[in-house]
mmCIF file of N, CA, C and O in Angstrom:
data_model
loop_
_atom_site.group_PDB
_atom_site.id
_atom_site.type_symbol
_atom_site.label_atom_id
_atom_site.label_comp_id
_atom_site.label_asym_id
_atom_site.label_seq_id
_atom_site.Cartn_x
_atom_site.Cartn_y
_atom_site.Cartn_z
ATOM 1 N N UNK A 1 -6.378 -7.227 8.317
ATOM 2 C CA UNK A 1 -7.408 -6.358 8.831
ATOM 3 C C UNK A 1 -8.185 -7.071 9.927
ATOM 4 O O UNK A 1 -8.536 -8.223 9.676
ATOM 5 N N UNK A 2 -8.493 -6.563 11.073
ATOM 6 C CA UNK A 2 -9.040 -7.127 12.287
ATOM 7 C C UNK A 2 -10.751 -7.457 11.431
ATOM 8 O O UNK A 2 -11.266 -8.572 11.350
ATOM 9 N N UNK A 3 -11.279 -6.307 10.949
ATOM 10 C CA UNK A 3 -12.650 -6.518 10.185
ATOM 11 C C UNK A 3 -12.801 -7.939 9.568
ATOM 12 O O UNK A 3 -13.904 -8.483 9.617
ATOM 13 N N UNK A 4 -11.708 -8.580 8.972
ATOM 14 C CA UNK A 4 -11.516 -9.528 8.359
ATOM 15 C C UNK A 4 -12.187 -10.990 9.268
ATOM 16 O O UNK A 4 -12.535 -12.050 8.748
ATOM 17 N N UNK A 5 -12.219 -10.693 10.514
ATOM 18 C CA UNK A 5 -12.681 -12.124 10.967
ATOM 19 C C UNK A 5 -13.947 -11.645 11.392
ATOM 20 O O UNK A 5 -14.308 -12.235 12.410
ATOM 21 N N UNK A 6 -14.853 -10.691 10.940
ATOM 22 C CA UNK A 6 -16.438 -10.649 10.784
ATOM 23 C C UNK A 6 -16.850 -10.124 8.759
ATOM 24 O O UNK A 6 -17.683 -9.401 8.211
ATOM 25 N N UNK A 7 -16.305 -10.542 8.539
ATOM 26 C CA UNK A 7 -16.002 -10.679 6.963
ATOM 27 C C UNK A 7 -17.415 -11.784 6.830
ATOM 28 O O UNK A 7 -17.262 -12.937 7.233
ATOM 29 N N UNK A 8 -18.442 -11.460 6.388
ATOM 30 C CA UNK A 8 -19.067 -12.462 5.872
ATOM 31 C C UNK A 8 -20.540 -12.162 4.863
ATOM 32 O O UNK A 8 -20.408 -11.195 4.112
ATOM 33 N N UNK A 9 -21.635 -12.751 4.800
ATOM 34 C CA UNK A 9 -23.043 -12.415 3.965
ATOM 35 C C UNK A 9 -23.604 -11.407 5.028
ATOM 36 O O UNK A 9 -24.628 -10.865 4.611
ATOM 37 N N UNK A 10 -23.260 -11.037 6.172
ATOM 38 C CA UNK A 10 -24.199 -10.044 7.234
ATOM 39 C C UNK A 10 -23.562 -8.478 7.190
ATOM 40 O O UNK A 10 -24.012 -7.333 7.171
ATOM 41 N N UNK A 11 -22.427 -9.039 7.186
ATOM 42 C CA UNK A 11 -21.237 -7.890 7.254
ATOM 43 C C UNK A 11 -21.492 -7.245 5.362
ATOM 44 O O UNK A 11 -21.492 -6.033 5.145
ATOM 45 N N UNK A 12 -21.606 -7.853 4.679
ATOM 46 C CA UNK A 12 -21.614 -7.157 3.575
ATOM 47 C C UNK A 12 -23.358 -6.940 3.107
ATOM 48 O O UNK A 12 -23.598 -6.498 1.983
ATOM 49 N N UNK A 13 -23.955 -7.122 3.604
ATOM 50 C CA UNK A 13 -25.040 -6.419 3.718
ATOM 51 C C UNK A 13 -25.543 -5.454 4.561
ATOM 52 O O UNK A 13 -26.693 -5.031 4.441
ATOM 53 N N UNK A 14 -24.794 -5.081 5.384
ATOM 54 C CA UNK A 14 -24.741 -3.543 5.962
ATOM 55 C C UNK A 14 -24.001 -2.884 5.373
ATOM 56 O O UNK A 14 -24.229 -1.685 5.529
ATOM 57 N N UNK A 15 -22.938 -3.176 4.550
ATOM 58 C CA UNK A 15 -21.966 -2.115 4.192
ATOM 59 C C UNK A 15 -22.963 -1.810 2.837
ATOM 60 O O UNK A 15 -23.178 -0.630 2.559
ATOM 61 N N UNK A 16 -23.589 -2.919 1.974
ATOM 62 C CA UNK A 16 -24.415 -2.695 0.659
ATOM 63 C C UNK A 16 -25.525 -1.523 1.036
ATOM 64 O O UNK A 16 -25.719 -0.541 0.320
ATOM 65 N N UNK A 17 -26.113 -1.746 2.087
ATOM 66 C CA UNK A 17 -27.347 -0.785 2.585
ATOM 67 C C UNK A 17 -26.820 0.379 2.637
ATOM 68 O O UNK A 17 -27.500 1.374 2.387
ATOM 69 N N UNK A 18 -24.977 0.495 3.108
ATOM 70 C CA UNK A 18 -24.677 2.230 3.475
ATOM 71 C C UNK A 18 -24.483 2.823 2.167
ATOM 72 O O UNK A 18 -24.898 3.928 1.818
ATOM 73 N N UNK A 19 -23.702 1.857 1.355
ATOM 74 C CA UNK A 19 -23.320 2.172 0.403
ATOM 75 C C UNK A 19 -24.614 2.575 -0.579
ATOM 76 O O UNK A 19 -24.312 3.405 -1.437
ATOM 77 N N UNK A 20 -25.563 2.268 -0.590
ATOM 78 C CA UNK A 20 -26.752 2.617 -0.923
ATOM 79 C C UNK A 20 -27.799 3.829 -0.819
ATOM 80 O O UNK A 20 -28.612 4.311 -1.608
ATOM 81 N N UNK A 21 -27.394 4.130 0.598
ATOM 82 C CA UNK A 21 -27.932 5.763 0.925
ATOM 83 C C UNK A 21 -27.152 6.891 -0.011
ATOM 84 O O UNK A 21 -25.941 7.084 -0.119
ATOM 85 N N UNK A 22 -27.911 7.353 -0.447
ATOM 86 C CA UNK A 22 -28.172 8.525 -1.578
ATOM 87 C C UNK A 22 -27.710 9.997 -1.156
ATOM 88 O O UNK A 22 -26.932 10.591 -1.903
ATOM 89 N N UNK A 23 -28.253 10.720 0.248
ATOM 90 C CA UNK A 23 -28.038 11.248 0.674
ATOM 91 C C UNK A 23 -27.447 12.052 2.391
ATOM 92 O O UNK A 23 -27.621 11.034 3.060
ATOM 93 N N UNK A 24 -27.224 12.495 2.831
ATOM 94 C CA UNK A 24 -26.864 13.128 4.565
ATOM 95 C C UNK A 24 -28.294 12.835 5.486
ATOM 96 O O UNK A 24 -28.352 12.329 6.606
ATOM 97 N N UNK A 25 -29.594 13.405 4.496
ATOM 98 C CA UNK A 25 -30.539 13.279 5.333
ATOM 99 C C UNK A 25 -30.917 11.141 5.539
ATOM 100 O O UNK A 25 -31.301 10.533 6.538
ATOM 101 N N UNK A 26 -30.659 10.734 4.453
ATOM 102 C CA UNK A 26 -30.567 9.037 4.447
ATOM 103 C C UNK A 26 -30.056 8.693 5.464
ATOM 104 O O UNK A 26 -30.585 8.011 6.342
ATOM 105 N N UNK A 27 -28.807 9.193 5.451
ATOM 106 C CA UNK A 27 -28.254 8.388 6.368
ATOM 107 C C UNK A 27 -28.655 8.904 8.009
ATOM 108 O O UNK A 27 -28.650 8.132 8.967
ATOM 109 N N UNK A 28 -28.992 10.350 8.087
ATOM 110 C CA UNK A 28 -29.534 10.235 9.437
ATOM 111 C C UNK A 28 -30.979 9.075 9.868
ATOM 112 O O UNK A 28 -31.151 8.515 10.951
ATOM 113 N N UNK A 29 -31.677 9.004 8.877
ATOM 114 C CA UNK A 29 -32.980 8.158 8.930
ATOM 115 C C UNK A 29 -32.336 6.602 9.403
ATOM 116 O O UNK A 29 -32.942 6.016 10.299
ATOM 117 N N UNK A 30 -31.341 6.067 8.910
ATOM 118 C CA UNK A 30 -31.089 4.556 8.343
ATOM 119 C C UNK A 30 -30.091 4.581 9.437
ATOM 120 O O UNK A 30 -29.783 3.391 9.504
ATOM 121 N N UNK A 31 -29.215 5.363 10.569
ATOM 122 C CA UNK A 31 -28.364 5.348 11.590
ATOM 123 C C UNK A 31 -29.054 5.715 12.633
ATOM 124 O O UNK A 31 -28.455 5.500 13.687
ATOM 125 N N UNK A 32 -30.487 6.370 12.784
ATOM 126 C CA UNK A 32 -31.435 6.539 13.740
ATOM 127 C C UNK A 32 -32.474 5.020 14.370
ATOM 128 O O UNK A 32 -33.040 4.761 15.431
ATOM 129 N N UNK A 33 -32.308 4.339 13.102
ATOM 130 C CA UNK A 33 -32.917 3.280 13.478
ATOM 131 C C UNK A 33 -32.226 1.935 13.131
ATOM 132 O O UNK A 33 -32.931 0.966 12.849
ATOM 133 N N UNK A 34 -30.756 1.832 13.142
ATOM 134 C CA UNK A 34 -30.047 0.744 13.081
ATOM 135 C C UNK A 34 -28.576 0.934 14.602
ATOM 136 O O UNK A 34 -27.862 0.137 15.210
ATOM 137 N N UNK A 35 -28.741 2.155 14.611
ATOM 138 C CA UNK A 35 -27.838 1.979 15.812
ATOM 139 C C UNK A 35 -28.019 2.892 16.849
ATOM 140 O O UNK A 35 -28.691 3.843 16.450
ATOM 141 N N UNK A 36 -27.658 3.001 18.144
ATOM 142 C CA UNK A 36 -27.996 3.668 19.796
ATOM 143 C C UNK A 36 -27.676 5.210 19.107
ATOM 144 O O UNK A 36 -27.225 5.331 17.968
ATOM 145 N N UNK A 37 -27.920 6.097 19.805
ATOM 146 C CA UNK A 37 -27.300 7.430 19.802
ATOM 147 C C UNK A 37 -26.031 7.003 20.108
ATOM 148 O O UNK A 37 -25.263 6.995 19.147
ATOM 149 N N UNK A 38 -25.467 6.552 21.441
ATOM 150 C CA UNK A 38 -24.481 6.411 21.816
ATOM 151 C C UNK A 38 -23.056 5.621 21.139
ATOM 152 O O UNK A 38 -21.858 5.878 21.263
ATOM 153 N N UNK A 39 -23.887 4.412 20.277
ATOM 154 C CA UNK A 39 -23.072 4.052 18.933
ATOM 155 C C UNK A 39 -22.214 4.874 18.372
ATOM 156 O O UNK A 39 -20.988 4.778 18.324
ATOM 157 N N UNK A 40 -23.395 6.257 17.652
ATOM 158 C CA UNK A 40 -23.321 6.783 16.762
ATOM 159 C C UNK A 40 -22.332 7.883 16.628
ATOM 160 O O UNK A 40 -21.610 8.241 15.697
ATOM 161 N N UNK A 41 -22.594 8.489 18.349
ATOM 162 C CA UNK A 41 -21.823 9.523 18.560
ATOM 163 C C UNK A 41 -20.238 8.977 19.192
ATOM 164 O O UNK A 41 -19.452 9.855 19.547
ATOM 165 N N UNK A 42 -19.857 7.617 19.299
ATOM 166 C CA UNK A 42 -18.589 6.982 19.503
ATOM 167 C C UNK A 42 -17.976 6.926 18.024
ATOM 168 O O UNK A 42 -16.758 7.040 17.883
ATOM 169 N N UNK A 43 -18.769 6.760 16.988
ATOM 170 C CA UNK A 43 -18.265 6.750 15.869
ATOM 171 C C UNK A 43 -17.704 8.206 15.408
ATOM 172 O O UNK A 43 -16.647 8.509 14.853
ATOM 173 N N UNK A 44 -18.627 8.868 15.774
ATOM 174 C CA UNK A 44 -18.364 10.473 15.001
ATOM 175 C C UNK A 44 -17.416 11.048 15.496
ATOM 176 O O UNK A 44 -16.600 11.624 14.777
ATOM 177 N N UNK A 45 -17.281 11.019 17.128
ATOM 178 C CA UNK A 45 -15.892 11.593 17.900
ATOM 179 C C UNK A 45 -14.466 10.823 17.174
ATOM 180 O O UNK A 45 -13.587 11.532 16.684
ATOM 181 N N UNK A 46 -14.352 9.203 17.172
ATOM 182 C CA UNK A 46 -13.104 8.923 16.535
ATOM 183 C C UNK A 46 -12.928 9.864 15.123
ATOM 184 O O UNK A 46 -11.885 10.370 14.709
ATOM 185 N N UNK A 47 -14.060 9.922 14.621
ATOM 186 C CA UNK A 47 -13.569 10.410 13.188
ATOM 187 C C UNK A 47 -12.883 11.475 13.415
ATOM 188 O O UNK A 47 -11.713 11.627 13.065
ATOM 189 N N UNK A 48 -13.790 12.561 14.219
ATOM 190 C CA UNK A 48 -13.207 14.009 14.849
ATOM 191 C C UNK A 48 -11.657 13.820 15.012
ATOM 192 O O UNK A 48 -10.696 14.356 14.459
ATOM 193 N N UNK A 49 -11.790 12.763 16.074
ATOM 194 C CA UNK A 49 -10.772 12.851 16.640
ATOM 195 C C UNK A 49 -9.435 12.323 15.917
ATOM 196 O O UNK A 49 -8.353 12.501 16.475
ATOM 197 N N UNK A 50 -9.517 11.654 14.636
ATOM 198 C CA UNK A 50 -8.913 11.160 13.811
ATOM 199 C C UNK A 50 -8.251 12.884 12.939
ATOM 200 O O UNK A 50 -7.150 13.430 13.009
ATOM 201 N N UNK A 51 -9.481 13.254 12.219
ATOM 202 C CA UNK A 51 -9.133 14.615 11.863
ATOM 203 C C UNK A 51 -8.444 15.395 12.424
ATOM 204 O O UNK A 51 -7.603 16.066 11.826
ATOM 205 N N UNK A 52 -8.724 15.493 14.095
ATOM 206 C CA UNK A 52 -7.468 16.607 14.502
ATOM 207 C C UNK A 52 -5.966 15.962 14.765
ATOM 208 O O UNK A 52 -4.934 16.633 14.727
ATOM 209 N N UNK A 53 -6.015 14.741 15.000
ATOM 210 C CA UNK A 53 -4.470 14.076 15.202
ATOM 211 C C UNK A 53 -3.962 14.331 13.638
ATOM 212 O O UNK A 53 -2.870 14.885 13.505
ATOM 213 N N UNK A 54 -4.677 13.966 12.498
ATOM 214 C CA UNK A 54 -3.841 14.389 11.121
ATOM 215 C C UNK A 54 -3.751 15.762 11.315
ATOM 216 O O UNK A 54 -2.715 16.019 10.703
ATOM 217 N N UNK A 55 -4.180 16.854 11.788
ATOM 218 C CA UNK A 55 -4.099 18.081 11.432
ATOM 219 C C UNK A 55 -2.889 18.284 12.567
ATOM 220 O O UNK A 55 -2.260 19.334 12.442
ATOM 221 N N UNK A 56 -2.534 17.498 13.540
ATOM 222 C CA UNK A 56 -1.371 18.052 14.503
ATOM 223 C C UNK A 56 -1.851 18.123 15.751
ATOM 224 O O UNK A 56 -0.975 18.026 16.611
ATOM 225 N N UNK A 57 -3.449 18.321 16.319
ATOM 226 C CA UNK A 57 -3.462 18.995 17.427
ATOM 227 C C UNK A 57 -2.714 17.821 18.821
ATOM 228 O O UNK A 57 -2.285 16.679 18.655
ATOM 229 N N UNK A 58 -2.760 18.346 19.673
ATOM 230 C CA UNK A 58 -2.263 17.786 20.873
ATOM 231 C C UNK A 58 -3.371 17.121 21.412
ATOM 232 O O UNK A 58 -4.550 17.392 21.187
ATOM 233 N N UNK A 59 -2.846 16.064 22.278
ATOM 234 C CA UNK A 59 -4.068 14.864 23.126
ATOM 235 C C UNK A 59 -4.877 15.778 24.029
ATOM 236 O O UNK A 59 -5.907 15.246 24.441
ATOM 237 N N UNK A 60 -4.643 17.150 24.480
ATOM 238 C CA UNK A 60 -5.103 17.757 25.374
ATOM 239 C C UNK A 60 -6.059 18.468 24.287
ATOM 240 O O UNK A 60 -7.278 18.349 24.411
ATOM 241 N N UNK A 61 -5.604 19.080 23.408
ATOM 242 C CA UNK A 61 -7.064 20.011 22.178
ATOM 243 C C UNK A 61 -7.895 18.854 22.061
ATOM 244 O O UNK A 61 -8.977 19.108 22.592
ATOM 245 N N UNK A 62 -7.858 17.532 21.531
ATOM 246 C CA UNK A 62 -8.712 17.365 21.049
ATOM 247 C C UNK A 62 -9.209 16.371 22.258
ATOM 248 O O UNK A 62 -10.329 15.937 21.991
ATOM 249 N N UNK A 63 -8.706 15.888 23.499
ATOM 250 C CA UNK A 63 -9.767 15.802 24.586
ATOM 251 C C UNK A 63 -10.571 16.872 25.027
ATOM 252 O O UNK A 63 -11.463 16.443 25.758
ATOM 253 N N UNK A 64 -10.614 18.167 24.865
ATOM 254 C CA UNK A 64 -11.194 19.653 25.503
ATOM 255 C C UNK A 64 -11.966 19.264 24.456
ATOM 256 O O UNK A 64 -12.931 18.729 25.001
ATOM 257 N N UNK A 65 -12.167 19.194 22.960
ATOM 258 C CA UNK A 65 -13.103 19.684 21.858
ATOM 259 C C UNK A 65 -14.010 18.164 21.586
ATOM 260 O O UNK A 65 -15.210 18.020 21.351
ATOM 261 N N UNK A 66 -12.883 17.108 21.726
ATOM 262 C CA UNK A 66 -14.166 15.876 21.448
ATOM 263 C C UNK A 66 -15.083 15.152 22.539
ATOM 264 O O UNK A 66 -16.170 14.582 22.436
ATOM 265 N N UNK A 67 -14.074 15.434 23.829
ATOM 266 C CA UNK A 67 -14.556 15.234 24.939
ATOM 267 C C UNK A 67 -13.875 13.838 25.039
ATOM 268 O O UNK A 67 -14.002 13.266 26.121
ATOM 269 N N UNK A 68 -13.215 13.251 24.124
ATOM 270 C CA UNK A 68 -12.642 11.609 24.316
ATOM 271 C C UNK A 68 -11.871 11.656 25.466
ATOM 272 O O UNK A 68 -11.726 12.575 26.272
ATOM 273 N N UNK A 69 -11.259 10.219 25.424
ATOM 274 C CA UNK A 69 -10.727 10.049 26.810
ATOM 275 C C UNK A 69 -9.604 9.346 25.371
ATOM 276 O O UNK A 69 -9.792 8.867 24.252
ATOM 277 N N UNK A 70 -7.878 9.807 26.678
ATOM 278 C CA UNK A 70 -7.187 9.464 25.880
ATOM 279 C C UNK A 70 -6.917 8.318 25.441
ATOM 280 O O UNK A 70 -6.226 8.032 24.463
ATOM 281 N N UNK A 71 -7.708 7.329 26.489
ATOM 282 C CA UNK A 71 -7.670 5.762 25.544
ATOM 283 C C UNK A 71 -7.966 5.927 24.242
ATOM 284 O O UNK A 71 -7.080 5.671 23.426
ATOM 285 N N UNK A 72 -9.486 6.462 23.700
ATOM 286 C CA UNK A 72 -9.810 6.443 22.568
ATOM 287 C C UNK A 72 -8.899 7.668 21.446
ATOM 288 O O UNK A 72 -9.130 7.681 20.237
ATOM 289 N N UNK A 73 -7.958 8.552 22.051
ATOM 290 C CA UNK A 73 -7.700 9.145 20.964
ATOM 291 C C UNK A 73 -6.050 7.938 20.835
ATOM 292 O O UNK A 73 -5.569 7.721 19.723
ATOM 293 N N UNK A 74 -5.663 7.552 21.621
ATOM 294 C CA UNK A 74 -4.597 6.503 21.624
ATOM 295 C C UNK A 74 -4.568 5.164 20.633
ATOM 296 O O UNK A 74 -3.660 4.515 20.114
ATOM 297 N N UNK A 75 -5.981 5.085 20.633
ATOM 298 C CA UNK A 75 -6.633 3.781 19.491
ATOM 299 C C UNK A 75 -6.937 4.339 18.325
ATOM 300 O O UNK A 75 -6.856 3.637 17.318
ATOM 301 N N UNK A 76 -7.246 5.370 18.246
ATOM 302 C CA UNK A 76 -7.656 6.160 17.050
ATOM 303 C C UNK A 76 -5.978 6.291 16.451
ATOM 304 O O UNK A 76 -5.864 5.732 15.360
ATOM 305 N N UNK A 77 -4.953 6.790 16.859
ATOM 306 C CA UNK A 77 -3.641 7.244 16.610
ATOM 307 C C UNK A 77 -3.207 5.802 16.379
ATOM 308 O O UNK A 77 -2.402 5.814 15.447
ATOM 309 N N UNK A 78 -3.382 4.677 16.791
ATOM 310 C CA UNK A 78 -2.908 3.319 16.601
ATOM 311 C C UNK A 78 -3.409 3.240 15.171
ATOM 312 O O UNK A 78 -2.603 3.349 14.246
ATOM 313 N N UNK A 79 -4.608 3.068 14.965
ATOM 314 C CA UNK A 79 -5.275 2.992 13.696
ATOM 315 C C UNK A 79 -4.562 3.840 12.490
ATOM 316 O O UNK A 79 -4.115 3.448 11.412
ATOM 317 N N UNK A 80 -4.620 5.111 13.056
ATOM 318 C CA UNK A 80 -3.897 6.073 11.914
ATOM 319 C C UNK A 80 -2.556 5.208 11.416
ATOM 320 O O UNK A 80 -2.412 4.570 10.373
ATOM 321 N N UNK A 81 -1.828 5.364 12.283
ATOM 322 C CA UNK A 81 -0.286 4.408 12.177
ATOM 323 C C UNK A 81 -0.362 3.008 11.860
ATOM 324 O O UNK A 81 -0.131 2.814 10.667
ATOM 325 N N UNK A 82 -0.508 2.386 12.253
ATOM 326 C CA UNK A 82 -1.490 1.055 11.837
ATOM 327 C C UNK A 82 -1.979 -0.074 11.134
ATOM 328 O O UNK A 82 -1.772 -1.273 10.950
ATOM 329 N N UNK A 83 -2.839 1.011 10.782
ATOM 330 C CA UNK A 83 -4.360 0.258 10.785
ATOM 331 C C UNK A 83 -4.253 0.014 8.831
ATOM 332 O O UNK A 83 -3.372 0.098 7.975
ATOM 333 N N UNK A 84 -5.631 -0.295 8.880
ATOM 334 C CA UNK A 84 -5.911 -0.182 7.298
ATOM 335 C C UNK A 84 -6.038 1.119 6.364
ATOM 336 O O UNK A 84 -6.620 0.981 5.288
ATOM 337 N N UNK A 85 -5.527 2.369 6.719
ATOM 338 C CA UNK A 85 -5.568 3.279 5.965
ATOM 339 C C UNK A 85 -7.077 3.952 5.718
ATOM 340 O O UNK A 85 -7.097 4.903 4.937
ATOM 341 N N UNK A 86 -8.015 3.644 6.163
ATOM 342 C CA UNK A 86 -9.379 3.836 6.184
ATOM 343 C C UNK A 86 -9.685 5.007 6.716
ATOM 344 O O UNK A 86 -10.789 5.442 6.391
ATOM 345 N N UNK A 87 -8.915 5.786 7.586
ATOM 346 C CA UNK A 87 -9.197 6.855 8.296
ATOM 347 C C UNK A 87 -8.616 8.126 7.422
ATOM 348 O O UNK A 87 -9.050 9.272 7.308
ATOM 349 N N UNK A 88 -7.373 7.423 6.804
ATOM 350 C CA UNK A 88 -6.575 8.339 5.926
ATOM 351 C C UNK A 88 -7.211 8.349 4.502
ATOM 352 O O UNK A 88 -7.113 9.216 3.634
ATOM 353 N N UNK A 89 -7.710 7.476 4.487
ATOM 354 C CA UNK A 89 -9.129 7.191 2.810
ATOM 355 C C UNK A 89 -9.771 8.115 3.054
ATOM 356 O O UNK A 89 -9.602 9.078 2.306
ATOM 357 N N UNK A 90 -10.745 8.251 4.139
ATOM 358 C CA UNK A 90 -12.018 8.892 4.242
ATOM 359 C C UNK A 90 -11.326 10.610 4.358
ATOM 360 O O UNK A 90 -11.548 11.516 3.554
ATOM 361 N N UNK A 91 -10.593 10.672 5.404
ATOM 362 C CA UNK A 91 -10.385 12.088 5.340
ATOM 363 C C UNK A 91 -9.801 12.499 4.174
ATOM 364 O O UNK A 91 -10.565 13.344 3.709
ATOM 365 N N UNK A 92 -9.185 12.409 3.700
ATOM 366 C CA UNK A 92 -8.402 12.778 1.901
ATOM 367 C C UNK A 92 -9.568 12.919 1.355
ATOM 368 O O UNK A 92 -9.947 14.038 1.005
ATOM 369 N N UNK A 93 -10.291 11.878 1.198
ATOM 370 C CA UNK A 93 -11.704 12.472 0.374
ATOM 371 C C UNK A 93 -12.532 13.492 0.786
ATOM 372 O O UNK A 93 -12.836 14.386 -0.003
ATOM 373 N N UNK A 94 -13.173 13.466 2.586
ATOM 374 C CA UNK A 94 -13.136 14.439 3.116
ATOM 375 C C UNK A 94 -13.058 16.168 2.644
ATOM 376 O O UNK A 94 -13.893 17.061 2.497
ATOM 377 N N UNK A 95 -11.523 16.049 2.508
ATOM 378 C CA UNK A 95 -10.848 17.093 2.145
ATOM 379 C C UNK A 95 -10.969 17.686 0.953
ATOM 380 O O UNK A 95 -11.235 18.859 0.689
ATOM 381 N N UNK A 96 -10.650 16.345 -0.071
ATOM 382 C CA UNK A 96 -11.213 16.952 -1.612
ATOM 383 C C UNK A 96 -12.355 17.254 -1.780
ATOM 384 O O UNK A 96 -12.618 17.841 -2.829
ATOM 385 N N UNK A 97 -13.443 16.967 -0.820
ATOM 386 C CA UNK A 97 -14.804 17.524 -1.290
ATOM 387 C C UNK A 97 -14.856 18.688 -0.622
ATOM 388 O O UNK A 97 -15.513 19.614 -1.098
ATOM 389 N N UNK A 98 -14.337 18.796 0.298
ATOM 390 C CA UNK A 98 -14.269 20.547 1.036
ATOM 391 C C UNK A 98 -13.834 21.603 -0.009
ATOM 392 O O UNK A 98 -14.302 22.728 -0.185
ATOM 393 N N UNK A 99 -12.508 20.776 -0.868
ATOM 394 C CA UNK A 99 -11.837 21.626 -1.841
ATOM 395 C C UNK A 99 -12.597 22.235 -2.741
ATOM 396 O O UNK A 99 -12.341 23.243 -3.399
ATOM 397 N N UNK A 100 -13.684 21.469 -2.735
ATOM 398 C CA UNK A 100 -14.498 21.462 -4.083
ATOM 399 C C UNK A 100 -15.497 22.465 -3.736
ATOM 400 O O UNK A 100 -16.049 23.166 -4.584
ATOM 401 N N UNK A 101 -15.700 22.523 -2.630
ATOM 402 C CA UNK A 101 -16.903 22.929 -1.969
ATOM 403 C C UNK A 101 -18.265 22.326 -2.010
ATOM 404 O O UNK A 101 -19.321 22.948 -2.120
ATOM 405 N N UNK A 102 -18.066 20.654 -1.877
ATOM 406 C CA UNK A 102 -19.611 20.207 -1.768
ATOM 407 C C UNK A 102 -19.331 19.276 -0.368
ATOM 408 O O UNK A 102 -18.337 19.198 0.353
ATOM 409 N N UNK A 103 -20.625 18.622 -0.313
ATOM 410 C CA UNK A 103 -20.546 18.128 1.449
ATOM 411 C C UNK A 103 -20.795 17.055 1.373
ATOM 412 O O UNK A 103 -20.842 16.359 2.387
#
């Protein structure tokens, strides 16, 4: 895992703090004042953009809908294929909570 060479007491005390937020509105409070807008919204498009490459769409749908540039849906698709499975973790769960109908 590339994460692996910032593996340390700093790195696992941000993940303890996320893992810690309780709720959607938490985490807007605790991502409003730990990282840029611009951070935030680079994070949220890969995810997007992660979601529509599992669902099939083409590099052209989901540049029109996320606005990415195809470098980033190209790194995102590297990751999918890849990577640590983290994208394919989150969305599966994702999904089962949609199934369920909670958010």
């Amino acid at each position: 895992m590339q994460i692996d060479k910032l593996r340390g007491e700093q790195l696992d005390q941000l993940f303890d703090a996320i893992l810690s937020l309780k709720d959607r509105e938490e985490c807007y409070r605790f991502f409003d004042d730990i990282a840029t807008m611009s951070e935030i919204q680079s994070i949220s498009q890969r995810l997007q953009v992660a979601k529509m490459l599992t669902a099939g769409n083409t590099y052209s749908a989901i540049e029109q809908v996320t606005k990415a540039s195809t470098a980033t849906i190209s790194r995102v698709r590297r990751c999918i294929n890849y990577g640590s499975d983290g994208y394919q973790m989150v969305l599966e769960r994702m999904l089962e909570d949609e199934d369920k109908g909670t958010k």
